[in-house]
PDB file of C-alpha atoms in Angstrom:
ATOM      1  CA  ASP A 460     -70.132  12.186 -70.617  1.00 72.00           C
ATOM      2  CA  LEU A 461     -66.501  11.562 -70.919  1.00 85.00           C
ATOM      3  CA  SER A 462     -63.835  10.273 -68.673  1.00 91.00           C
ATOM      4  CA  PRO A 463     -60.754  12.232 -67.251  1.00 94.00           C
ATOM      5  CA  ILE A 464     -57.789  12.133 -69.340  1.00 94.00           C
ATOM      6  CA  ILE A 465     -54.029  11.361 -67.154  1.00 95.00           C
ATOM      7  CA  ASN A 466     -51.796  13.416 -69.151  1.00 94.00           C
ATOM      8  CA  ASN A 467     -48.618  12.499 -67.307  1.00 92.00           C
ATOM      9  CA  ILE A 468     -47.171  10.567 -64.133  1.00 94.00           C
ATOM     10  CA  THR A 469     -43.904  11.816 -62.917  1.00 93.00           C
ATOM     11  CA  TRP A 470     -41.676  10.584 -60.252  1.00 94.00           C
ATOM     12  CA  ASP A 471     -39.525  13.273 -58.017  1.00 92.00           C
ATOM     13  CA  ASP A 472     -36.488  10.851 -58.613  1.00 85.00           C
ATOM     14  CA  ASP A 473     -36.061   7.935 -61.152  1.00 80.00           C
ATOM     15  CA  ASN A 474     -33.718   6.064 -58.523  1.00 80.00           C
ATOM     16  CA  HIS A 475     -35.972   3.687 -56.535  1.00 88.00           C
ATOM     17  CA  THR A 476     -34.204   2.301 -53.687  1.00 86.00           C
ATOM     18  CA  GLU A 477     -35.523  -0.023 -50.794  1.00 88.00           C
ATOM     19  CA  LEU A 478     -36.357   2.069 -47.413  1.00 90.00           C
ATOM     20  CA  SER A 479     -36.682   5.248 -49.424  1.00 91.00           C
ATOM     21  CA  THR A 480     -39.664   7.604 -50.164  1.00 94.00           C
ATOM     22  CA  GLY A 481     -40.328   9.058 -53.215  1.00 93.00           C
ATOM     23  CA  VAL A 482     -43.235  11.265 -54.584  1.00 96.00           C
ATOM     24  CA  LEU A 483     -45.564  10.294 -57.514  1.00 96.00           C
ATOM     25  CA  THR A 484     -47.364  13.337 -59.069  1.00 97.00           C
ATOM     26  CA  ILE A 485     -50.327  12.640 -61.481  1.00 97.00           C
ATOM     27  CA  SER A 486     -51.297  15.459 -64.129  1.00 96.00           C
ATOM     28  CA  ALA A 487     -54.572  14.920 -65.235  1.00 96.00           C
ATOM     29  CA  SER A 488     -57.430  17.021 -66.822  1.00 94.00           C
ATOM     30  CA  ASP A 489     -61.494  17.175 -67.539  1.00 92.00           C
ATOM     31  CA  VAL A 490     -62.722  18.785 -70.703  1.00 91.00           C
ATOM     32  CA  GLU A 491     -66.012  19.018 -68.779  1.00 90.00           C
ATOM     33  CA  HIS A 492     -64.004  20.693 -65.790  1.00 90.00           C
ATOM     34  CA  GLU A 493     -65.483  18.253 -63.106  1.00 92.00           C
ATOM     35  CA  ASP A 494     -63.864  17.547 -59.769  1.00 94.00           C
ATOM     36  CA  LEU A 495     -61.080  14.894 -60.170  1.00 96.00           C
ATOM     37  CA  SER A 496     -60.079  12.081 -57.542  1.00 97.00           C
ATOM     38  CA  TYR A 497     -56.690  10.503 -57.503  1.00 98.00           C
ATOM     39  CA  SER A 498     -55.610   6.730 -56.463  1.00 98.00           C
ATOM     40  CA  VAL A 499     -52.587   4.897 -56.403  1.00 98.00           C
ATOM     41  CA  GLN A 500     -51.957   1.136 -55.858  1.00 98.00           C
ATOM     42  CA  CYS A 501     -49.030  -1.088 -55.849  1.00 97.00           C
ATOM     43  CA  SER A 502     -48.618  -4.791 -56.634  1.00 97.00           C
ATOM     44  CA  ASP A 503     -46.715  -5.271 -53.306  1.00 96.00           C
ATOM     45  CA  THR A 504     -48.825  -4.664 -50.203  1.00 96.00           C
ATOM     46  CA  ASN A 505     -45.801  -3.546 -48.365  1.00 96.00           C
ATOM     47  CA  VAL A 506     -45.303  -0.369 -49.982  1.00 97.00           C
ATOM     48  CA  THR A 507     -46.698   2.430 -48.302  1.00 97.00           C
ATOM     49  CA  ILE A 508     -48.927   5.065 -50.073  1.00 98.00           C
ATOM     50  CA  THR A 509     -50.058   8.294 -48.939  1.00 98.00           C
ATOM     51  CA  GLN A 510     -52.002  10.695 -50.522  1.00 98.00           C
ATOM     52  CA  ASP A 511     -50.475  14.234 -49.850  1.00 96.00           C
ATOM     53  CA  SER A 512     -52.396  16.602 -47.754  1.00 95.00           C
ATOM     54  CA  MET A 513     -52.382  19.669 -49.701  1.00 96.00           C
ATOM     55  CA  PHE A 514     -52.301  18.439 -53.176  1.00 96.00           C
ATOM     56  CA  ASP A 515     -54.597  15.360 -53.872  1.00 96.00           C
ATOM     57  CA  ASN A 516     -52.732  14.723 -57.212  1.00 97.00           C
ATOM     58  CA  MET A 517     -49.238  13.886 -55.244  1.00 98.00           C
ATOM     59  CA  PHE A 518     -48.664  10.491 -53.374  1.00 98.00           C
ATOM     60  CA  ASN A 519     -45.828   9.672 -51.146  1.00 97.00           C
ATOM     61  CA  ILE A 520     -44.576   6.271 -52.053  1.00 97.00           C
ATOM     62  CA  THR A 521     -42.380   4.717 -49.357  1.00 96.00           C
ATOM     63  CA  TYR A 522     -40.483   1.284 -50.303  1.00 95.00           C
ATOM     64  CA  PRO A 523     -39.923  -1.497 -47.417  1.00 94.00           C
ATOM     65  CA  ASP A 524     -36.889  -3.452 -46.853  1.00 90.00           C
ATOM     66  CA  TYR A 525     -36.053  -6.073 -49.507  1.00 86.00           C
ATOM     67  CA  SER A 526     -33.884  -9.200 -49.358  1.00 80.00           C
ATOM     68  CA  SER A 527     -33.909  -9.569 -53.263  1.00 78.00           C
ATOM     69  CA  ALA A 528     -31.362  -7.044 -55.289  1.00 75.00           C
ATOM     70  CA  ARG A 529     -34.156  -5.973 -57.867  1.00 78.00           C
ATOM     71  CA  VAL A 530     -37.904  -6.162 -57.013  1.00 87.00           C
ATOM     72  CA  GLU A 531     -40.402  -5.253 -59.577  1.00 89.00           C
ATOM     73  CA  ASN A 532     -43.642  -3.304 -58.567  1.00 94.00           C
ATOM     74  CA  THR A 533     -46.749  -2.663 -60.747  1.00 95.00           C
ATOM     75  CA  PHE A 534     -48.446   0.713 -59.651  1.00 97.00           C
ATOM     76  CA  THR A 535     -52.006   1.308 -60.919  1.00 97.00           C
ATOM     77  CA  ILE A 536     -53.000   5.098 -61.149  1.00 97.00           C
ATOM     78  CA  THR A 537     -56.626   5.956 -61.350  1.00 97.00           C
ATOM     79  CA  VAL A 538     -58.153   9.551 -61.973  1.00 97.00           C
ATOM     80  CA  THR A 539     -62.047   9.361 -61.111  1.00 96.00           C
ATOM     81  CA  ASP A 540     -64.740  11.986 -61.971  1.00 94.00           C
ATOM     82  CA  ASN A 541     -68.712  11.886 -61.967  1.00 90.00           C
ATOM     83  CA  LYS A 542     -68.629  10.260 -65.310  1.00 88.00           C
ATOM     84  CA  GLY A 543     -65.884   7.551 -64.886  1.00 92.00           C
ATOM     85  CA  ASN A 544     -62.271   7.006 -64.526  1.00 94.00           C
ATOM     86  CA  SER A 545     -59.095   6.691 -66.601  1.00 95.00           C
ATOM     87  CA  THR A 546     -56.204   4.137 -65.355  1.00 96.00           C
ATOM     88  CA  ALA A 547     -52.667   3.870 -66.059  1.00 95.00           C
ATOM     89  CA  THR A 548     -49.947   1.217 -64.916  1.00 94.00           C
ATOM     90  CA  GLU A 549     -46.093   2.053 -64.284  1.00 92.00           C
ATOM     91  CA  LEU A 550     -43.873  -0.954 -63.881  1.00 90.00           C
ATOM     92  CA  ILE A 551     -40.928   0.352 -61.289  1.00 91.00           C
ATOM     93  CA  TYR A 552     -37.928  -1.545 -60.174  1.00 86.00           C
ATOM     94  CA  ILE A 553     -36.810  -1.046 -56.884  1.00 88.00           C
ATOM     95  CA  VAL A 554     -32.777  -1.705 -56.008  1.00 80.00           C
ATOM     96  CA  ASN A 555     -31.596  -2.917 -53.071  1.00 77.00           C
ATOM     97  CA  PRO A 556     -28.099  -0.688 -52.851  1.00 70.00           C
ATOM     98  CA  SER A 557     -26.566  -2.861 -50.574  1.00 70.00           C
ATOM     99  CA  ALA A 558     -26.967  -5.830 -53.131  1.00 65.00           C
ATOM    100  CA  THR A 559     -23.707  -6.670 -55.208  1.00 58.00           C
ATOM    101  CA  ASP A 560     -22.735  -4.357 -58.447  1.00 59.00           C
ATOM    102  CA  ALA A 561     -25.324  -5.427 -60.912  1.00 64.00           C
ATOM    103  CA  VAL A 562     -26.924  -4.143 -64.081  1.00 68.00           C
ATOM    104  CA  PHE A 563     -30.700  -4.757 -64.046  1.00 66.00           C
ATOM    105  CA  GLY A 564     -31.473  -3.293 -67.128  1.00 70.00           C
ATOM    106  CA  TYR A 565     -31.802   0.498 -69.089  1.00 75.00           C
ATOM    107  CA  TYR A 566     -34.419   2.836 -70.197  1.00 74.00           C
ATOM    108  CA  TRP A 567     -34.308   5.553 -73.425  1.00 79.00           C
ATOM    109  CA  ASN A 568     -35.713   8.710 -72.825  1.00 77.00           C
ATOM    110  CA  ASP A 569     -37.077   8.131 -76.255  1.00 75.00           C
ATOM    111  CA  LYS A 570     -37.291   4.759 -78.121  1.00 71.00           C
ATOM    112  CA  ASN A 571     -38.059   5.824 -81.523  1.00 74.00           C
ATOM    113  CA  HIS A 572     -34.383   6.875 -82.686  1.00 74.00           C
ATOM    114  CA  LYS A 573     -34.069   9.171 -85.797  1.00 76.00           C
ATOM    115  CA  ASN A 574     -31.074  10.456 -87.820  1.00 77.00           C
ATOM    116  CA  GLY A 575     -29.573  13.476 -86.560  1.00 80.00           C
ATOM    117  CA  LYS A 576     -31.244  13.276 -83.121  1.00 82.00           C
ATOM    118  CA  SER A 577     -29.906  12.624 -79.590  1.00 84.00           C
ATOM    119  CA  TYR A 578     -31.194  10.468 -76.935  1.00 84.00           C
ATOM    120  CA  THR A 579     -30.516   9.843 -73.062  1.00 84.00           C
ATOM    121  CA  LEU A 580     -29.679   6.172 -72.117  1.00 81.00           C
ATOM    122  CA  ASP A 581     -30.161   5.313 -68.472  1.00 82.00           C
ATOM    123  CA  PHE A 582     -29.005   2.407 -66.515  1.00 77.00           C
ATOM    124  CA  ILE A 583     -30.946   0.606 -63.712  1.00 71.00           C
ATOM    125  CA  VAL A 584     -28.174  -0.674 -61.437  1.00 69.00           C
ATOM    126  CA  ALA A 585     -27.392  -1.502 -57.699  1.00 62.00           C
ATOM    127  CA  SER A 586     -23.799  -0.866 -56.582  1.00 59.00           C
ATOM    128  CA  GLY A 587     -23.114  -2.157 -52.988  1.00 55.00           C
ATOM    129  CA  THR A 588     -19.730  -1.445 -53.352  1.00 51.00           C
ATOM    130  CA  ASN A 589     -20.079   2.260 -54.801  1.00 54.00           C
ATOM    131  CA  SER A 590     -17.126   1.807 -57.502  1.00 57.00           C
ATOM    132  CA  MET A 591     -19.298   0.196 -60.227  1.00 62.00           C
ATOM    133  CA  THR A 592     -18.450   1.301 -63.649  1.00 66.00           C
ATOM    134  CA  VAL A 593     -21.098   1.408 -66.735  1.00 68.00           C
ATOM    135  CA  SER A 594     -19.745   1.598 -70.322  1.00 69.00           C
ATOM    136  CA  VAL A 595     -21.487   1.270 -73.709  1.00 69.00           C
ATOM    137  CA  ILE A 596     -19.866  -0.012 -77.098  1.00 67.00           C
ATOM    138  CA  GLU A 597     -21.416   0.346 -80.392  1.00 67.00           C
ATOM    139  CA  ASP A 598     -20.473  -1.466 -83.276  1.00 64.00           C
ATOM    140  CA  ASP A 599     -21.074   1.487 -85.791  1.00 62.00           C
ATOM    141  CA  THR A 600     -18.610   4.244 -84.372  1.00 62.00           C
ATOM    142  CA  SER A 601     -18.573   5.938 -87.559  1.00 67.00           C
ATOM    143  CA  ASN A 602     -21.719   7.696 -87.501  1.00 75.00           C
ATOM    144  CA  ILE A 603     -22.831   7.395 -83.198  1.00 79.00           C
ATOM    145  CA  ASN A 604     -21.374   9.436 -80.835  1.00 80.00           C
ATOM    146  CA  ILE A 605     -21.951   8.069 -77.246  1.00 82.00           C
ATOM    147  CA  VAL A 606     -20.933  10.400 -74.160  1.00 84.00           C
ATOM    148  CA  GLN A 607     -21.103   9.661 -70.512  1.00 83.00           C
ATOM    149  CA  ASP A 608     -22.717  12.053 -68.086  1.00 85.00           C
ATOM    150  CA  SER A 609     -19.706  13.391 -66.001  1.00 84.00           C
ATOM    151  CA  GLY A 610     -22.371  13.689 -62.868  1.00 81.00           C
ATOM    152  CA  ASP A 611     -24.134  10.283 -63.462  1.00 79.00           C
ATOM    153  CA  PHE A 612     -22.190   7.263 -64.132  1.00 76.00           C
ATOM    154  CA  LYS A 613     -25.533   5.573 -65.238  1.00 77.00           C
ATOM    155  CA  LYS A 614     -26.429   8.116 -67.739  1.00 82.00           C
ATOM    156  CA  PHE A 615     -25.438   8.421 -71.410  1.00 82.00           C
ATOM    157  CA  THR A 616     -26.516  10.741 -74.368  1.00 84.00           C
ATOM    158  CA  ILE A 617     -26.662   8.879 -78.047  1.00 82.00           C
ATOM    159  CA  SER A 618     -26.069  10.968 -80.736  1.00 83.00           C
ATOM    160  CA  TYR A 619     -26.974   9.540 -84.079  1.00 79.00           C
ATOM    161  CA  GLY A 620     -25.448  11.152 -87.458  1.00 78.00           C
ATOM    162  CA  ASP A 621     -27.501  10.591 -90.846  1.00 75.00           C
ATOM    163  CA  PHE A 622     -27.694   6.900 -91.985  1.00 66.00           C
ATOM    164  CA  ASP A 623     -27.805   5.920 -95.605  1.00 62.00           C
ATOM    165  CA  PRO A 624     -29.939   3.599 -96.086  1.00 54.00           C
ATOM    166  CA  TYR A 625     -32.102   4.174 -93.244  1.00 55.00           C
ATOM    167  CA  PRO A 626     -33.251   2.242 -90.985  1.00 55.00           C
ATOM    168  CA  HIS A 627     -30.226   0.958 -89.632  1.00 56.00           C
ATOM    169  CA  ASP A 628     -29.480  -1.714 -87.210  1.00 59.00           C
ATOM    170  CA  ILE A 629     -27.395  -0.700 -84.373  1.00 60.00           C
ATOM    171  CA  THR A 630     -25.894  -3.099 -81.588  1.00 61.00           C
ATOM    172  CA  TYR A 631     -25.160  -1.951 -78.391  1.00 59.00           C
ATOM    173  CA  THR A 632     -22.657  -3.717 -75.587  1.00 58.00           C
ATOM    174  CA  PHE A 633     -23.449  -2.900 -71.866  1.00 55.00           C
ATOM    175  CA  THR A 634     -20.794  -3.915 -69.469  1.00 55.00           C
ATOM    176  CA  GLY A 635     -21.101  -3.094 -65.816  1.00 51.00           C
TER     177      GLY A 635
END
């Protein structure tokens, strides 16, 4: 009598903007191999959610016109079988690209940083002028390498050397 397990939730694009449509895909499993059903709800009832007609674990998500530069929406993902359900939530920031240039936040591909490893840092931005620049400055340049992605001005790769002692406190300054 086990409920299904939500293994992964992916979006076809990490840049969520008003008046755009993205695809959310749910990967789930069930040890009892029962049929699964999927549902997605959004905290903003003006967001249109349509389940794909061919793949019931895929949803087309269409955002309305927003007047704010950034809107936070919480998506609730539910997978159900005959014995129960599993639920996960995703907080997504939708930006208005016609808003003035602004950095709304950032996210790491992994928040648990370790010696000798590299991590990706992505900024959540709105650039109405398309001339925005983003930079990252770190207070301990002796043991950290920061490289901005040549194809995406919002993406950086941060590589750590070996710190002694570890853990090591690091301060980043984000400018935009």
